Coordinates of N, CA, C and O in Angstrom, one line a residue:
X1 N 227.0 -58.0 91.9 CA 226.8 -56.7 92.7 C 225.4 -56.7 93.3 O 224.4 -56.7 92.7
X2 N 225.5 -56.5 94.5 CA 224.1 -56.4 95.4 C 223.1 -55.0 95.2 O 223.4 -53.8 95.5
X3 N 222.2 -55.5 94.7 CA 221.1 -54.1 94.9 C 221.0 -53.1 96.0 O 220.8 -53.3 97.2
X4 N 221.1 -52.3 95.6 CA 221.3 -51.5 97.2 C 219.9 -50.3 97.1 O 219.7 -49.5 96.1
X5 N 219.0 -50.3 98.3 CA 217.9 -49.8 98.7 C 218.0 -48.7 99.4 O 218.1 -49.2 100.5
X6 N 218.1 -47.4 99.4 CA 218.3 -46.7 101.0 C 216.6 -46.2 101.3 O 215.5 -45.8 100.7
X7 N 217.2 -46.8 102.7 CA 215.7 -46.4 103.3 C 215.2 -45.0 104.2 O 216.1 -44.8 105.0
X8 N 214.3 -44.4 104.2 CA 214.1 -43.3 104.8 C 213.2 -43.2 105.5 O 212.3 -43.7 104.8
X9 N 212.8 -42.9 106.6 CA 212.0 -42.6 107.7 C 211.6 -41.5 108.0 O 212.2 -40.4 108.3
X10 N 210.0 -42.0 107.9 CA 209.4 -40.4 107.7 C 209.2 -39.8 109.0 O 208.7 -38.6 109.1
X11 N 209.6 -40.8 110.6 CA 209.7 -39.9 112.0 C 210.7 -40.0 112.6 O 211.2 -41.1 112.6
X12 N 211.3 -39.1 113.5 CA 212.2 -38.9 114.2 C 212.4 -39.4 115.5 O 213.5 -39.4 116.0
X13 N 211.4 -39.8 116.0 CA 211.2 -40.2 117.4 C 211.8 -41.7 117.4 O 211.5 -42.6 116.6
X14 N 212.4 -41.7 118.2 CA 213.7 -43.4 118.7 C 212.9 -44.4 118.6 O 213.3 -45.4 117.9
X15 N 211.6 -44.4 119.4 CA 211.0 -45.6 119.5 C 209.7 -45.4 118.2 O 208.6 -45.3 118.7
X16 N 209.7 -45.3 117.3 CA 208.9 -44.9 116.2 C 209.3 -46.5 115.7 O 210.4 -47.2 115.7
X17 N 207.6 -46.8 115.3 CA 207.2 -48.0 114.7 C 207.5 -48.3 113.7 O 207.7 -49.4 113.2
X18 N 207.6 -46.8 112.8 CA 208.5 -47.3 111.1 C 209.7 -47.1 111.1 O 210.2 -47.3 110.0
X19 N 210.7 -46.7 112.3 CA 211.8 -46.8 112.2 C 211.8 -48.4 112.8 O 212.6 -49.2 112.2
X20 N 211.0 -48.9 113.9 CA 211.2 -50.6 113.9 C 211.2 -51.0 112.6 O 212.1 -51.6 112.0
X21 N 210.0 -50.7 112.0 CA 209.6 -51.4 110.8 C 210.9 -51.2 109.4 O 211.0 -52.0 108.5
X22 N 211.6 -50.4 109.5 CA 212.4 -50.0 108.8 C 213.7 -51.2 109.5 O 213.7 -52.4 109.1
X23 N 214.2 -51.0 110.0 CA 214.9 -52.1 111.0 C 214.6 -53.1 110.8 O 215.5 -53.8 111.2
X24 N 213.5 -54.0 110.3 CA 213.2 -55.1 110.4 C 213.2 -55.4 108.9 O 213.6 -56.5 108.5
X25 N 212.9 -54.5 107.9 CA 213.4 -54.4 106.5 C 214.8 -54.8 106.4 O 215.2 -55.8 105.7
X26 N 215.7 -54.0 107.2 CA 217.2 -54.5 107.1 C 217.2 -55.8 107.1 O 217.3 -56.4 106.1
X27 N 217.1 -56.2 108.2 CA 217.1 -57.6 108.7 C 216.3 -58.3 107.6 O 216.8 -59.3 107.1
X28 N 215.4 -58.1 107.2 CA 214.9 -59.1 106.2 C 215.3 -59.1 104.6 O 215.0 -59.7 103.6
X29 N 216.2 -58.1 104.9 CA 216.3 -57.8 103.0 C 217.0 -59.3 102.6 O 217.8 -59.9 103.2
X30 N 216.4 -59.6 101.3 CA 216.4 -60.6 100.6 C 218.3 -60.8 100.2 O 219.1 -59.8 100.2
X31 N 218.9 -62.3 99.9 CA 220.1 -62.3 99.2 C 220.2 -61.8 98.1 O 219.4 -62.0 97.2
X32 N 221.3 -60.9 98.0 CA 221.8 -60.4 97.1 C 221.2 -58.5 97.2 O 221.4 -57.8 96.2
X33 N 220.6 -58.1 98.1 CA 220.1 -57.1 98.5 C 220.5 -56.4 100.0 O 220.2 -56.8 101.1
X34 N 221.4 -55.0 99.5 CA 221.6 -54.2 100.9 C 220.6 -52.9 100.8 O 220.5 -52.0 100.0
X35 N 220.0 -53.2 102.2 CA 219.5 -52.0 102.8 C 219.9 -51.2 103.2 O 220.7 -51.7 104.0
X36 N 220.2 -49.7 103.4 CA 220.7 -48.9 104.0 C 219.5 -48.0 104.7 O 218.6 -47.4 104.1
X37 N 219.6 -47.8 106.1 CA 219.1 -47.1 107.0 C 219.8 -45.6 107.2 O 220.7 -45.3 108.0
X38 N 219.1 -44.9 106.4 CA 219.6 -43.3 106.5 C 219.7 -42.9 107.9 O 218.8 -43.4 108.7
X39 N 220.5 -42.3 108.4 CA 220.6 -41.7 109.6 C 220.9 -40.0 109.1 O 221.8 -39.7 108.3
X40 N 220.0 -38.8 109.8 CA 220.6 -37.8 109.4 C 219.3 -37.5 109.4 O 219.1 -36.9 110.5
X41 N 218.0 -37.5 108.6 CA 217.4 -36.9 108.3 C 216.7 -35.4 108.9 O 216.2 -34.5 108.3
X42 N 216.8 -35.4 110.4 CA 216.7 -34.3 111.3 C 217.5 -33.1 111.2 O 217.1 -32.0 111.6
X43 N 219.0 -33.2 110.5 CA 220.0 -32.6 110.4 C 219.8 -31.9 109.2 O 220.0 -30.7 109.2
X44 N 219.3 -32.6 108.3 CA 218.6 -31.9 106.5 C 217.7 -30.9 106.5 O 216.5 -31.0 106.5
X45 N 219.0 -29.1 106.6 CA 217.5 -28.0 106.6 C 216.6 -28.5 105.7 O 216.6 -29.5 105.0
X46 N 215.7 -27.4 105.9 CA 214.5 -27.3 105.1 C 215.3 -26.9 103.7 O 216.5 -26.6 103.5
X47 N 214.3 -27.0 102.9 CA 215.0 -26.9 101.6 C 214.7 -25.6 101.3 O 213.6 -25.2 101.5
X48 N 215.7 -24.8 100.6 CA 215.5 -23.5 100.2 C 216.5 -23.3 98.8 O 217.7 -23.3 98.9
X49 N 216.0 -23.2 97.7 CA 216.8 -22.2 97.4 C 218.0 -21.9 97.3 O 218.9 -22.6 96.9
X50 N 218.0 -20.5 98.1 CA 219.2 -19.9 98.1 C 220.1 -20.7 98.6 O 221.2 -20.4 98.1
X51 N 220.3 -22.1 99.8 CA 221.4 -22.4 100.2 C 221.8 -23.3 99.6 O 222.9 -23.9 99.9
X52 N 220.7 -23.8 98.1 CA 221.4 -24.9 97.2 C 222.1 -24.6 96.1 O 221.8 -24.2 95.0
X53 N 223.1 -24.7 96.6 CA 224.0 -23.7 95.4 C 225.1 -24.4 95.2 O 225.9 -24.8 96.0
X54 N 225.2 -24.7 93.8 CA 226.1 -25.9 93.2 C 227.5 -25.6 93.7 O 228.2 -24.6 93.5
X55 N 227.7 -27.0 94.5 CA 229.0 -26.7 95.5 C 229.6 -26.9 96.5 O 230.5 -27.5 97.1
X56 N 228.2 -25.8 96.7 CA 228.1 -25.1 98.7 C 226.7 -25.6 99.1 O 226.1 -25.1 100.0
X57 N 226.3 -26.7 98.5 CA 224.8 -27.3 99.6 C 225.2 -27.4 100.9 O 226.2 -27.8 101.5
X58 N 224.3 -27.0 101.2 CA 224.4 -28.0 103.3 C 225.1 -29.3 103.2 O 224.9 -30.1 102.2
X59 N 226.1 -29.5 104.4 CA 226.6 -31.1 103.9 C 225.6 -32.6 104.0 O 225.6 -33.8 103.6
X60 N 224.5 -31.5 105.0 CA 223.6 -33.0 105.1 C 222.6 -33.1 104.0 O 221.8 -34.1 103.7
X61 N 222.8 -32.0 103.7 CA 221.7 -32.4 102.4 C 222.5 -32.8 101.5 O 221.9 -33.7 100.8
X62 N 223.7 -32.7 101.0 CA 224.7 -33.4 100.3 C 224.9 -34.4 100.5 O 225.2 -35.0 99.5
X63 N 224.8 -35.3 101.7 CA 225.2 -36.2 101.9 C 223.8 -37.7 102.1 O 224.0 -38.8 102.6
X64 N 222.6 -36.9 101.4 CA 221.5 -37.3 101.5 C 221.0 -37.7 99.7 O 220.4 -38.6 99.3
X65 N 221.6 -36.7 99.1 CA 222.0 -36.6 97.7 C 222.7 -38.1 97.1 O 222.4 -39.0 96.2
X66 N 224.2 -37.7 98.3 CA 224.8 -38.6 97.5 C 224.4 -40.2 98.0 O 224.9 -41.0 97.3
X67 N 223.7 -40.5 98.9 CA 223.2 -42.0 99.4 C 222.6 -42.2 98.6 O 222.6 -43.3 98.1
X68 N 221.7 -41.2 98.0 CA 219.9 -41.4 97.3 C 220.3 -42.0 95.9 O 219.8 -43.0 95.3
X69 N 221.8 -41.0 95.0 CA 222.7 -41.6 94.5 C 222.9 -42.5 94.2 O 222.5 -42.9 93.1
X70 N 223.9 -43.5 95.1 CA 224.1 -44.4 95.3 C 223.7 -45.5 95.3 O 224.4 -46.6 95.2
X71 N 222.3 -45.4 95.5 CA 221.2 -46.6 95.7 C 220.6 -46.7 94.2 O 220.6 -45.9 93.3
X72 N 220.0 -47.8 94.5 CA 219.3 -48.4 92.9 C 217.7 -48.1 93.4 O 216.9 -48.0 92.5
X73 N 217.2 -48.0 94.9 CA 216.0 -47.6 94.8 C 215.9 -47.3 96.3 O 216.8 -47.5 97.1
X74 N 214.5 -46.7 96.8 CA 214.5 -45.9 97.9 C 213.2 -46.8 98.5 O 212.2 -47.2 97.9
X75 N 213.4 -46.9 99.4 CA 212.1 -47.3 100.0 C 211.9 -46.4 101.6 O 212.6 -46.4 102.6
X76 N 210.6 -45.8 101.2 CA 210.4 -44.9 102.3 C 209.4 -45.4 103.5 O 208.4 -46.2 103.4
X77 N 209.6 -44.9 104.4 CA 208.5 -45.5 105.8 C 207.8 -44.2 106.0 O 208.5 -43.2 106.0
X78 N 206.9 -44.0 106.1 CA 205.8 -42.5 106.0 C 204.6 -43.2 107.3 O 203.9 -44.2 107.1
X79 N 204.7 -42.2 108.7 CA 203.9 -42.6 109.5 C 202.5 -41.2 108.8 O 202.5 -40.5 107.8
X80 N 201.8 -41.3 109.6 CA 200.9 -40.2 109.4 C 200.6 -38.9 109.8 O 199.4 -38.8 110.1
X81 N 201.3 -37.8 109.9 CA 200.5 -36.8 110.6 C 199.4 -36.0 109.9 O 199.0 -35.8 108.8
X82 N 199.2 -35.7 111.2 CA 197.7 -34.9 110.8 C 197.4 -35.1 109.6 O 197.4 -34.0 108.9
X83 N 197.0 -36.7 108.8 CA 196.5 -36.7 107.3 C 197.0 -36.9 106.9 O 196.7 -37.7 106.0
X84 N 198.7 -36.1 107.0 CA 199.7 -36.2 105.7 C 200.8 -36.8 106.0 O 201.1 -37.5 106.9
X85 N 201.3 -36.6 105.3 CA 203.1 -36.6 105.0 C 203.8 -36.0 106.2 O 203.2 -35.0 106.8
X86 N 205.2 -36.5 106.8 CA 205.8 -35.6 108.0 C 206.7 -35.1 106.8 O 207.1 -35.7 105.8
X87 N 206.9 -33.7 107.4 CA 207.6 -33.1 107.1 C 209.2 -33.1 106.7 O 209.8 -32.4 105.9
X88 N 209.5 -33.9 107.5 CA 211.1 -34.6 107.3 C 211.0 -35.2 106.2 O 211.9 -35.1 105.4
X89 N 210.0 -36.1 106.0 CA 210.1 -37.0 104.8 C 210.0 -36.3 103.4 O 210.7 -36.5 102.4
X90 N 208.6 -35.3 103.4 CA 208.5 -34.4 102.4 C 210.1 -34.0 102.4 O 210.7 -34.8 101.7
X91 N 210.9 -33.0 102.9 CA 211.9 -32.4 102.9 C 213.0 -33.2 102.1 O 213.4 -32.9 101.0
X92 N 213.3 -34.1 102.7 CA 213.7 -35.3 101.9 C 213.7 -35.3 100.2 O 214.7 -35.5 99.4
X93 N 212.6 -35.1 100.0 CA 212.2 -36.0 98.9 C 212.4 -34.2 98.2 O 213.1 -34.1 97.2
X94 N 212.0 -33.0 98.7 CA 212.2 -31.7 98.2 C 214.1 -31.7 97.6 O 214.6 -31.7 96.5
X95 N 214.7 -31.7 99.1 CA 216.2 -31.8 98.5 C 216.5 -32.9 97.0 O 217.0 -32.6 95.9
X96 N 216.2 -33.9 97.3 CA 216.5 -35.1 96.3 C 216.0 -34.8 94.7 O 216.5 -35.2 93.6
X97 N 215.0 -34.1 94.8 CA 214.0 -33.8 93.1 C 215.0 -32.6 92.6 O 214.9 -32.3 91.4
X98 N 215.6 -32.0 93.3 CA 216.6 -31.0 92.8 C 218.5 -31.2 92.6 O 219.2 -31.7 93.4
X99 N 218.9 -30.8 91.4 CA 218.4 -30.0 90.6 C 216.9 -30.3 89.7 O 216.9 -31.5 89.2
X100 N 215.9 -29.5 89.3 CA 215.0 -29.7 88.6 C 215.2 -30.7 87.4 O 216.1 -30.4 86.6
X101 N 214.4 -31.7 87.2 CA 215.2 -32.7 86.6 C 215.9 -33.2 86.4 O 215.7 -34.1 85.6
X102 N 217.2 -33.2 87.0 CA 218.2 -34.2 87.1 C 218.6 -34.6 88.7 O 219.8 -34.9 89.0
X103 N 217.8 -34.6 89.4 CA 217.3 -35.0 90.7 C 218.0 -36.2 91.3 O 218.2 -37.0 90.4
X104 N 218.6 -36.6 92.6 CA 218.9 -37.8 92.8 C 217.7 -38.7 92.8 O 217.8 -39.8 93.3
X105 N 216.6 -38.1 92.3 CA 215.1 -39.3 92.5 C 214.9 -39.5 91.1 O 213.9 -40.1 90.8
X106 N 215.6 -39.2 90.3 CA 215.6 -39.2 88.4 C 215.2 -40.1 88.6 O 215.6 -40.7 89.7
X107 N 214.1 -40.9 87.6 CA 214.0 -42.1 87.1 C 214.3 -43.4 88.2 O 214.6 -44.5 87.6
X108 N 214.4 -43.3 89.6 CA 215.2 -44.0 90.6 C 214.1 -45.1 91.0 O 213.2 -44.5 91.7
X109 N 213.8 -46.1 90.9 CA 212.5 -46.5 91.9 C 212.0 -46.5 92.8 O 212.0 -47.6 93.2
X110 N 211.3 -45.6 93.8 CA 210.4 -45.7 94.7 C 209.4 -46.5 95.4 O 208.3 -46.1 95.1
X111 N 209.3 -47.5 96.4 CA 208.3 -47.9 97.4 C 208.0 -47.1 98.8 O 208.9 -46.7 99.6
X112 N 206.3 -47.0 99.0 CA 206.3 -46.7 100.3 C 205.6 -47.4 101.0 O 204.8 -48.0 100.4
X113 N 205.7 -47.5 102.4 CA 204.9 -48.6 103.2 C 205.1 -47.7 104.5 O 205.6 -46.6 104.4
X114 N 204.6 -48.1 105.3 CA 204.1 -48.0 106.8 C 203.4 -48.1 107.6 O 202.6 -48.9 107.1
X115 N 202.9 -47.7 109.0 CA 201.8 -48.1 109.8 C 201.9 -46.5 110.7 O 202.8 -45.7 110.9
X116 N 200.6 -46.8 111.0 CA 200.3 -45.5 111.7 C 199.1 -46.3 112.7 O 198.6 -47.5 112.8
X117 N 199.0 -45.0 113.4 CA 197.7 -45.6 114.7 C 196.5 -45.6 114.0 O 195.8 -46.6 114.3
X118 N 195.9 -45.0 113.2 CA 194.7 -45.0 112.5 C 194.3 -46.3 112.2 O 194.9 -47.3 112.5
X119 N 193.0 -46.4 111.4 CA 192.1 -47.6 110.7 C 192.9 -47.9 109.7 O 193.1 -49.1 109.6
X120 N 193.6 -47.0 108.8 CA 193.8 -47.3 107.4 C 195.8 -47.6 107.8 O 196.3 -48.7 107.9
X121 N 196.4 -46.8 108.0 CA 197.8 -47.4 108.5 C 198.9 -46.4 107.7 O 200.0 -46.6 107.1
X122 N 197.9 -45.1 108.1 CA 198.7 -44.1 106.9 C 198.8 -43.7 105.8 O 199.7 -43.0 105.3
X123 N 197.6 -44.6 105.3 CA 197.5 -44.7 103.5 C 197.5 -43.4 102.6 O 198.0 -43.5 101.5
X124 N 196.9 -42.0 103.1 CA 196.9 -40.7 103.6 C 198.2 -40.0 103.2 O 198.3 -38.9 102.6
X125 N 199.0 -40.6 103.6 CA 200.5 -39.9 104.0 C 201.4 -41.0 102.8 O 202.2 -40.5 102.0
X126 N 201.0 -42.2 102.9 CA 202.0 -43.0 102.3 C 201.4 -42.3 100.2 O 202.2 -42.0 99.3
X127 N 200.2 -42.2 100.2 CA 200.0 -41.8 98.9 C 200.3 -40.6 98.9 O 200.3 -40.4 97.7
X128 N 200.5 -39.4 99.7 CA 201.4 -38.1 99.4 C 202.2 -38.0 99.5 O 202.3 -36.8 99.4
X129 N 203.6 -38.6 99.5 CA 204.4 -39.8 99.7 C 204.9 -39.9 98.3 O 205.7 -39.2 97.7
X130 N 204.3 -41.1 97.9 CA 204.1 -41.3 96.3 C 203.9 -40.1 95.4 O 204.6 -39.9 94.4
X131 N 203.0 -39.6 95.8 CA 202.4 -38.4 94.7 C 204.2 -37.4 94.7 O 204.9 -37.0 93.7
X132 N 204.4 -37.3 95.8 CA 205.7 -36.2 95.9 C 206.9 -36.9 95.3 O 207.7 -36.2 94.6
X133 N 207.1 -38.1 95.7 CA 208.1 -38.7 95.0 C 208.3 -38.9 93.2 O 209.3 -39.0 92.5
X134 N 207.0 -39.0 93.0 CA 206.8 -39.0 91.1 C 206.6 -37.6 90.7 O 206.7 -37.6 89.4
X135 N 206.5 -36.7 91.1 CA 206.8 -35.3 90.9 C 207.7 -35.3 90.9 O 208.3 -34.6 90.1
X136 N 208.4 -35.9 91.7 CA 210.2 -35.3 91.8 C 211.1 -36.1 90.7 O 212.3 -35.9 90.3
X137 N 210.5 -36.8 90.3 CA 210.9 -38.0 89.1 C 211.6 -39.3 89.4 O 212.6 -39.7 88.9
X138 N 211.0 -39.6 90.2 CA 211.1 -41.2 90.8 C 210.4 -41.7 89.7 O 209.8 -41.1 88.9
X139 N 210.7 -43.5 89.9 CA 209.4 -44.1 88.8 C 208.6 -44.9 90.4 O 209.4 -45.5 91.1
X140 N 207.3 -44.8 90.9 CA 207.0 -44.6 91.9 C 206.4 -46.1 91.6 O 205.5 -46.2 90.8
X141 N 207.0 -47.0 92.3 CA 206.2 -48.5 92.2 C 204.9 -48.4 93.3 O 205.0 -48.3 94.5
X142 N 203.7 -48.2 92.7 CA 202.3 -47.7 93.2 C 201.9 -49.6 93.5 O 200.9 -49.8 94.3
X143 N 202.3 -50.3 93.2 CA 201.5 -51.4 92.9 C 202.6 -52.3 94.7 O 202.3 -53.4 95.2
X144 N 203.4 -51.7 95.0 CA 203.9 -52.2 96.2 C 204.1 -51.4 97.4 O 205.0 -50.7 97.6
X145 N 202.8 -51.8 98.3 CA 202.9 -50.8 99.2 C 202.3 -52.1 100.4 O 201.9 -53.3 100.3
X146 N 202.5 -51.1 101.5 CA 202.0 -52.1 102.7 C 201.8 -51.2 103.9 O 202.8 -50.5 104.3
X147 N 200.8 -51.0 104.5 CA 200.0 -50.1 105.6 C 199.6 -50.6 106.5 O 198.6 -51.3 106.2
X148 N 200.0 -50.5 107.6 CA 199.6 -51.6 108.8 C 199.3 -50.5 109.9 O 200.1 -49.8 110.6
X149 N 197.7 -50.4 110.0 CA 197.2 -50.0 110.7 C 197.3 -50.5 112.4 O 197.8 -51.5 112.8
X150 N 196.6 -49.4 113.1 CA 196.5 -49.7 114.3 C 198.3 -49.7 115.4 O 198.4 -50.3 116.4
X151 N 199.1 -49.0 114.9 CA 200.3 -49.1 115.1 C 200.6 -49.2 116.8 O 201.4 -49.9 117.4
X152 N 199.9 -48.3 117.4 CA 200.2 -48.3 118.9 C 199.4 -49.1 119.5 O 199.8 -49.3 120.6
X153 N 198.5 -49.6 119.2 CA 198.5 -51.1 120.2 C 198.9 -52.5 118.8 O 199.0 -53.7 119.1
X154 N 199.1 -52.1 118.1 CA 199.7 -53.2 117.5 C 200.9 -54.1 117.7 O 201.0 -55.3 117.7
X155 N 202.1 -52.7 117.9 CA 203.5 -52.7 118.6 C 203.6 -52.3 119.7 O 204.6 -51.6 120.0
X156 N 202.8 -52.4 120.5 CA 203.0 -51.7 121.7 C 204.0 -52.5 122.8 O 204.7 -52.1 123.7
X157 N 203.6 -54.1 122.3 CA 204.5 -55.1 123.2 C 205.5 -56.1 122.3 O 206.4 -56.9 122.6
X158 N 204.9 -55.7 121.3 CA 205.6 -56.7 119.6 C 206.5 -56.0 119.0 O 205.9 -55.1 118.5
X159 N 207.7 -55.7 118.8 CA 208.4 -55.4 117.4 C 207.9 -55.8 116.4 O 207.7 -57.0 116.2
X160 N 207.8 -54.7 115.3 CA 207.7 -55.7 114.0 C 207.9 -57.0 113.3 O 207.2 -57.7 112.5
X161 N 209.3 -57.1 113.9 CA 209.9 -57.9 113.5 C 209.8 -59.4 114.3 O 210.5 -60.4 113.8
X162 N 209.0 -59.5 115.4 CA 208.3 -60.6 115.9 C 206.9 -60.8 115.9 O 206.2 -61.5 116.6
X163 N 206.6 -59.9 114.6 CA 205.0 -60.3 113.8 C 205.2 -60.5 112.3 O 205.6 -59.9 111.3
X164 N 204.6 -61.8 113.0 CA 204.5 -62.6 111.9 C 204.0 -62.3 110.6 O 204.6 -62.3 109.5
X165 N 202.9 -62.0 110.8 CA 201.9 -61.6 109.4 C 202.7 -59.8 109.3 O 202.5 -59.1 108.2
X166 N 203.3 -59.3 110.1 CA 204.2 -58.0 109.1 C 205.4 -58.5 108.5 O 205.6 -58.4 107.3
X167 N 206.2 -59.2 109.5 CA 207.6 -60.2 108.2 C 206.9 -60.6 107.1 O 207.3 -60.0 106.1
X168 N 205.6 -61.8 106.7 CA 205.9 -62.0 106.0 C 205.3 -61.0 104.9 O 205.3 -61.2 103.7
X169 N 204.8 -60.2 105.3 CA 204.2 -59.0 104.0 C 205.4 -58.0 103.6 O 205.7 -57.5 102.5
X170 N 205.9 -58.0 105.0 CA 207.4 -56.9 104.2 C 208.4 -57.8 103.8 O 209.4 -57.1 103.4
X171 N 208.6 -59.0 103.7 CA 209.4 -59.8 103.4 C 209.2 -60.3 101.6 O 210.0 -60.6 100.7
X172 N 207.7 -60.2 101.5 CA 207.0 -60.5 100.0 C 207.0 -59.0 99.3 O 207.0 -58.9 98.1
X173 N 207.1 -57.6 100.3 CA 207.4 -56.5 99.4 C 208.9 -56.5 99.0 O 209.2 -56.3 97.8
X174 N 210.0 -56.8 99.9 CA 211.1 -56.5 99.4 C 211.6 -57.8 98.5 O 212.8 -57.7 98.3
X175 N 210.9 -58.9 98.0 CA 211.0 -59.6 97.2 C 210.6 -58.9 96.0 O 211.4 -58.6 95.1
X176 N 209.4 -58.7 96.2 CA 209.1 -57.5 94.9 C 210.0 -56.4 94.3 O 210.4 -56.2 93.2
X177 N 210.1 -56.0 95.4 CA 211.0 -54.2 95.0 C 212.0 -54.6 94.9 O 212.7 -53.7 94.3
X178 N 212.9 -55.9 95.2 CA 214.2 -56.6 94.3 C 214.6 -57.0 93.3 O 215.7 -56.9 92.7
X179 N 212.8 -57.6 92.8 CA 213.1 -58.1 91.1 C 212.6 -57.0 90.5 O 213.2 -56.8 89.5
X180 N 211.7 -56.0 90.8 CA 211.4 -55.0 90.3 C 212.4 -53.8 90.0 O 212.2 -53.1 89.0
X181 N 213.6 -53.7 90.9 CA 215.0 -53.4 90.3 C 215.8 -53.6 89.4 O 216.5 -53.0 88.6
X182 N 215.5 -54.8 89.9 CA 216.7 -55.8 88.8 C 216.4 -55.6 87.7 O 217.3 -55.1 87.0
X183 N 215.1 -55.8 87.1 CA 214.1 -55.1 86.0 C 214.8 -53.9 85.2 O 215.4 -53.7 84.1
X184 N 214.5 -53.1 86.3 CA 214.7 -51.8 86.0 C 216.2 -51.5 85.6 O 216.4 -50.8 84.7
X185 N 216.9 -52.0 86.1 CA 218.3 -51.7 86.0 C 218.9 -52.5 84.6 O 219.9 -52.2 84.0
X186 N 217.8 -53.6 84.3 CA 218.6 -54.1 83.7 C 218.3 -53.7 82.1 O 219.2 -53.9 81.2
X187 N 217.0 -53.1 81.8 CA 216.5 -52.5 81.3 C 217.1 -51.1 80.7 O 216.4 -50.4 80.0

């Protein structure tokens, strides 16, 4: 049975570097390992409350639930805004930690990685990111991450996925976050 990863993208815009970069994850995910590329996240109100009501959730938040579910671990793409976390991705990770403790992020494994235009490559965002995800009760693999600064002239004419030195670092993380599954699951 294949490991299965779903991945989430912390921006909405088409040509967004961590949705390449997330794309290029697919394409690289190791044998014996499926990626899944969330599509929806725009569609996922804001989390409230009142509309999560055992039953009657929103279907997109239900159906974000049940992927997160589904998967043996999450690996998130987190660009940077203003310092932090985008809000889609926070939101994300708000719907998923609920119900309070028994969360589709229970005990689930977490990686985050990305690039941003900055010096650092979102490190900012990718560790609020983490912090929100282990609050929600992920077990948050802190020890695998990858931040590739300089995003807009970096990709400006490159896909990720025809740079070299990013294959092979996301290629050696999702080797990692594979056995580090396996681990876990088997455990």
């Amino acid at each position: 049975m294949p490991v299965r990863i779903l991945a989430l993208v912390g921006s909405l815009r088409a040509g967004s570097h961590n949705r390449q970069l997330a794309e290029t994850a697919v394409r690289l995910a190791p044998e014996g390992v499926e990626i899944e590329l969330f599509e929806g996240l725009a569609d996922v109100p804001f989390y409230n409350e009142d509309i999560d009501l055992d039953g009657s959730a929103p279907e997109h938040a239900t159906r974000l639930r049940a992927a997160a579910t589904g998967a043996d671990a999450l690996l998130l793409f987190s660009p940077e805004y203003n310092g932090t976390i985008p809000a889609v991705l926070k939101n994300a990770i708000d719907w998923l930690s609920r119900p309070f403790g028994a969360g589709a992020l229970k005990d689930k494994p977490v990686a985050v990685v990305g690039t941003a235009y900055g010096q650092y490559g979102g490190v900012w965002a990718q560790d609020e990111a983490r912090k929100a995800a282990g609050i929600a009760g992920a077990t948050v693999l802190g020890d695998l991450t990858l931040s590739i600064p300089g995003s807009v002239v970096r990709f400006a004419e490159t896909h990720p996925a025809d740079d070299a030195e990013v294959t092979a670092q996301l290629t050696e993380l999702l080797n990692g976050l594979a056995s580090r599954v396996a681990a876990h699951t088997a455990a």
